[in-house]
Amino acid sequence: MANNKFTYQQVSNVSINKTKLLDIAANLDFNERDLRVILTLFTELSGWRDSGVRGKEDPLNFKRIDAEAMSDVIGIKKKEFKKSLKRLIEHGIIEEGESDTVSKGYRFTF
């Protein structure tokens, strides 16, 4: 059974913080498109939240996503997909970043 504080990927499952998932569902600022984008991102991205605890280093687990392919999967235009990404960043659901091997990547903030 999965037991992790953060959103993360497994081979065929994803672990998501229940409280944060309920917060997303209750957020009336998100429209249907935004929620579909979030659900799609759950299949690709992991997350991390800085807890301020010493010894917990940022894993820099940013992942580059193919906005065109993902938008095709959920049947929206790439431009709409990118608008939803911006909205999710503004609401602190995802963040942009980079690591040694990934530039212009994303990850969940939880």
PDB file of C-alpha atoms in Angstrom:
ATOM      1  CA  MET A   1       0.000   0.000   0.000  1.00  0.00           C
ATOM      2  CA  ALA A   2       1.257   3.467  -0.834  1.00  0.00           C
ATOM      3  CA  ASN A   3       2.206   5.680   2.060  1.00  0.00           C
ATOM      4  CA  ASN A   4       3.738   8.998   1.117  1.00  0.00           C
ATOM      5  CA  LYS A   5       3.097  12.624   2.054  1.00  0.00           C
ATOM      6  CA  PHE A   6       3.369  13.863  -1.502  1.00  0.00           C
ATOM      7  CA  THR A   7       1.785  13.133  -4.857  1.00  0.00           C
ATOM      8  CA  TYR A   8       3.869  10.537  -6.648  1.00  0.00           C
ATOM      9  CA  GLN A   9       3.735   8.049  -9.487  1.00  0.00           C
ATOM     10  CA  GLN A  10       3.907   4.289  -9.394  1.00  0.00           C
ATOM     11  CA  VAL A  11       3.854   1.901 -12.338  1.00  0.00           C
ATOM     12  CA  SER A  12       0.074   1.919 -12.724  1.00  0.00           C
ATOM     13  CA  ASN A  13      -1.172   3.972  -9.738  1.00  0.00           C
ATOM     14  CA  VAL A  14      -0.800   7.457  -8.361  1.00  0.00           C
ATOM     15  CA  SER A  15      -0.815   8.549  -4.720  1.00  0.00           C
ATOM     16  CA  ILE A  16      -2.576  11.868  -4.004  1.00  0.00           C
ATOM     17  CA  ASN A  17      -3.024  13.723  -0.730  1.00  0.00           C
ATOM     18  CA  LYS A  18      -6.762  13.389   0.104  1.00  0.00           C
ATOM     19  CA  THR A  19      -7.049  16.794   1.768  1.00  0.00           C
ATOM     20  CA  LYS A  20      -5.504  18.563  -1.215  1.00  0.00           C
ATOM     21  CA  LEU A  21      -7.702  16.596  -3.621  1.00  0.00           C
ATOM     22  CA  LEU A  22     -10.812  17.740  -1.726  1.00  0.00           C
ATOM     23  CA  ASP A  23      -9.513  21.333  -1.752  1.00  0.00           C
ATOM     24  CA  ILE A  24      -9.188  21.131  -5.549  1.00  0.00           C
ATOM     25  CA  ALA A  25     -12.679  19.664  -5.920  1.00  0.00           C
ATOM     26  CA  ALA A  26     -14.165  22.438  -3.759  1.00  0.00           C
ATOM     27  CA  ASN A  27     -12.363  25.261  -5.571  1.00  0.00           C
ATOM     28  CA  LEU A  28     -15.046  27.089  -7.570  1.00  0.00           C
ATOM     29  CA  ASP A  29     -12.391  29.030  -9.520  1.00  0.00           C
ATOM     30  CA  PHE A  30     -11.639  25.881 -11.512  1.00  0.00           C
ATOM     31  CA  ASN A  31     -13.814  25.124 -14.501  1.00  0.00           C
ATOM     32  CA  GLU A  32     -14.379  21.718 -16.103  1.00  0.00           C
ATOM     33  CA  ARG A  33     -11.391  22.149 -18.409  1.00  0.00           C
ATOM     34  CA  ASP A  34      -9.084  22.931 -15.476  1.00  0.00           C
ATOM     35  CA  LEU A  35     -10.258  19.855 -13.595  1.00  0.00           C
ATOM     36  CA  ARG A  36      -9.734  17.669 -16.667  1.00  0.00           C
ATOM     37  CA  VAL A  37      -6.203  19.056 -17.012  1.00  0.00           C
ATOM     38  CA  ILE A  38      -5.506  18.360 -13.320  1.00  0.00           C
ATOM     39  CA  LEU A  39      -6.731  14.782 -13.695  1.00  0.00           C
ATOM     40  CA  THR A  40      -4.516  14.327 -16.743  1.00  0.00           C
ATOM     41  CA  LEU A  41      -1.516  15.766 -14.909  1.00  0.00           C
ATOM     42  CA  PHE A  42      -2.088  13.300 -12.054  1.00  0.00           C
ATOM     43  CA  THR A  43      -1.097  10.574 -14.532  1.00  0.00           C
ATOM     44  CA  GLU A  44       2.264  12.236 -15.268  1.00  0.00           C
ATOM     45  CA  LEU A  45       3.544  14.469 -12.487  1.00  0.00           C
ATOM     46  CA  SER A  46       4.763  13.867  -8.983  1.00  0.00           C
ATOM     47  CA  GLY A  47       4.867  16.493  -6.280  1.00  0.00           C
ATOM     48  CA  TRP A  48       6.846  17.906  -3.413  1.00  0.00           C
ATOM     49  CA  ARG A  49       6.128  20.359  -0.622  1.00  0.00           C
ATOM     50  CA  ASP A  50       8.845  22.076   1.371  1.00  0.00           C
ATOM     51  CA  SER A  51       8.067  21.125   4.936  1.00  0.00           C
ATOM     52  CA  GLY A  52      10.940  23.173   6.331  1.00  0.00           C
ATOM     53  CA  VAL A  53      12.342  20.071   8.013  1.00  0.00           C
ATOM     54  CA  ARG A  54      16.104  19.898   7.968  1.00  0.00           C
ATOM     55  CA  GLY A  55      17.485  16.962   6.053  1.00  0.00           C
ATOM     56  CA  LYS A  56      14.590  16.870   3.589  1.00  0.00           C
ATOM     57  CA  GLU A  57      16.207  17.972   0.340  1.00  0.00           C
ATOM     58  CA  ASP A  58      14.151  19.100  -2.618  1.00  0.00           C
ATOM     59  CA  PRO A  59      14.134  16.155  -5.038  1.00  0.00           C
ATOM     60  CA  LEU A  60      13.822  18.545  -8.010  1.00  0.00           C
ATOM     61  CA  ASN A  61      11.352  16.058  -9.495  1.00  0.00           C
ATOM     62  CA  PHE A  62      10.179  18.335 -12.281  1.00  0.00           C
ATOM     63  CA  LYS A  63       8.963  16.634 -15.415  1.00  0.00           C
ATOM     64  CA  ARG A  64       8.550  18.046 -18.871  1.00  0.00           C
ATOM     65  CA  ILE A  65       5.105  17.456 -20.319  1.00  0.00           C
ATOM     66  CA  ASP A  66       3.877  17.319 -23.890  1.00  0.00           C
ATOM     67  CA  ALA A  67       1.010  19.820 -23.820  1.00  0.00           C
ATOM     68  CA  GLU A  68      -0.081  18.963 -27.353  1.00  0.00           C
ATOM     69  CA  ALA A  69      -0.308  15.217 -26.711  1.00  0.00           C
ATOM     70  CA  MET A  70      -2.063  15.685 -23.368  1.00  0.00           C
ATOM     71  CA  SER A  71      -4.549  18.157 -24.821  1.00  0.00           C
ATOM     72  CA  ASP A  72      -5.351  15.655 -27.588  1.00  0.00           C
ATOM     73  CA  VAL A  73      -6.052  12.969 -24.987  1.00  0.00           C
ATOM     74  CA  ILE A  74      -8.710  15.088 -23.261  1.00  0.00           C
ATOM     75  CA  GLY A  75     -10.041  16.678 -26.441  1.00  0.00           C
ATOM     76  CA  ILE A  76      -9.146  20.326 -25.940  1.00  0.00           C
ATOM     77  CA  LYS A  77      -6.926  22.745 -27.838  1.00  0.00           C
ATOM     78  CA  LYS A  78      -3.278  23.082 -26.841  1.00  0.00           C
ATOM     79  CA  LYS A  79      -3.849  26.790 -26.159  1.00  0.00           C
ATOM     80  CA  GLU A  80      -6.665  25.955 -23.700  1.00  0.00           C
ATOM     81  CA  PHE A  81      -4.463  23.358 -22.020  1.00  0.00           C
ATOM     82  CA  LYS A  82      -1.728  25.953 -21.518  1.00  0.00           C
ATOM     83  CA  LYS A  83      -4.254  28.444 -20.092  1.00  0.00           C
ATOM     84  CA  SER A  84      -5.265  25.834 -17.525  1.00  0.00           C
ATOM     85  CA  LEU A  85      -1.601  25.221 -16.680  1.00  0.00           C
ATOM     86  CA  LYS A  86      -1.202  28.952 -15.990  1.00  0.00           C
ATOM     87  CA  ARG A  87      -4.294  28.965 -13.787  1.00  0.00           C
ATOM     88  CA  LEU A  88      -3.000  25.952 -11.840  1.00  0.00           C
ATOM     89  CA  ILE A  89       0.322  27.725 -11.293  1.00  0.00           C
ATOM     90  CA  GLU A  90      -1.462  30.891 -10.126  1.00  0.00           C
ATOM     91  CA  HIS A  91      -3.478  28.844  -7.612  1.00  0.00           C
ATOM     92  CA  GLY A  92      -0.370  27.056  -6.334  1.00  0.00           C
ATOM     93  CA  ILE A  93      -1.458  23.595  -7.482  1.00  0.00           C
ATOM     94  CA  ILE A  94       1.573  23.075  -9.724  1.00  0.00           C
ATOM     95  CA  GLU A  95       4.877  24.866 -10.077  1.00  0.00           C
ATOM     96  CA  GLU A  96       7.342  25.320 -12.889  1.00  0.00           C
ATOM     97  CA  GLY A  97      10.974  24.520 -12.388  1.00  0.00           C
ATOM     98  CA  GLU A  98      14.026  22.716 -13.575  1.00  0.00           C
ATOM     99  CA  SER A  99      16.610  20.224 -12.499  1.00  0.00           C
ATOM    100  CA  ASP A 100      19.949  19.107 -13.860  1.00  0.00           C
ATOM    101  CA  THR A 101      18.211  17.122 -16.602  1.00  0.00           C
ATOM    102  CA  VAL A 102      14.861  18.886 -17.114  1.00  0.00           C
ATOM    103  CA  SER A 103      14.143  22.450 -18.155  1.00  0.00           C
ATOM    104  CA  LYS A 104      10.657  23.946 -18.228  1.00  0.00           C
ATOM    105  CA  GLY A 105       9.250  21.156 -16.121  1.00  0.00           C
ATOM    106  CA  TYR A 106       6.301  20.958 -13.748  1.00  0.00           C
ATOM    107  CA  ARG A 107       5.393  19.245 -10.493  1.00  0.00           C
ATOM    108  CA  PHE A 108       2.560  19.364  -7.986  1.00  0.00           C
ATOM    109  CA  THR A 109       3.084  21.461  -4.845  1.00  0.00           C
ATOM    110  CA  PHE A 110       1.727  18.714  -2.590  1.00  0.00           C
TER     111      PHE A 110
END
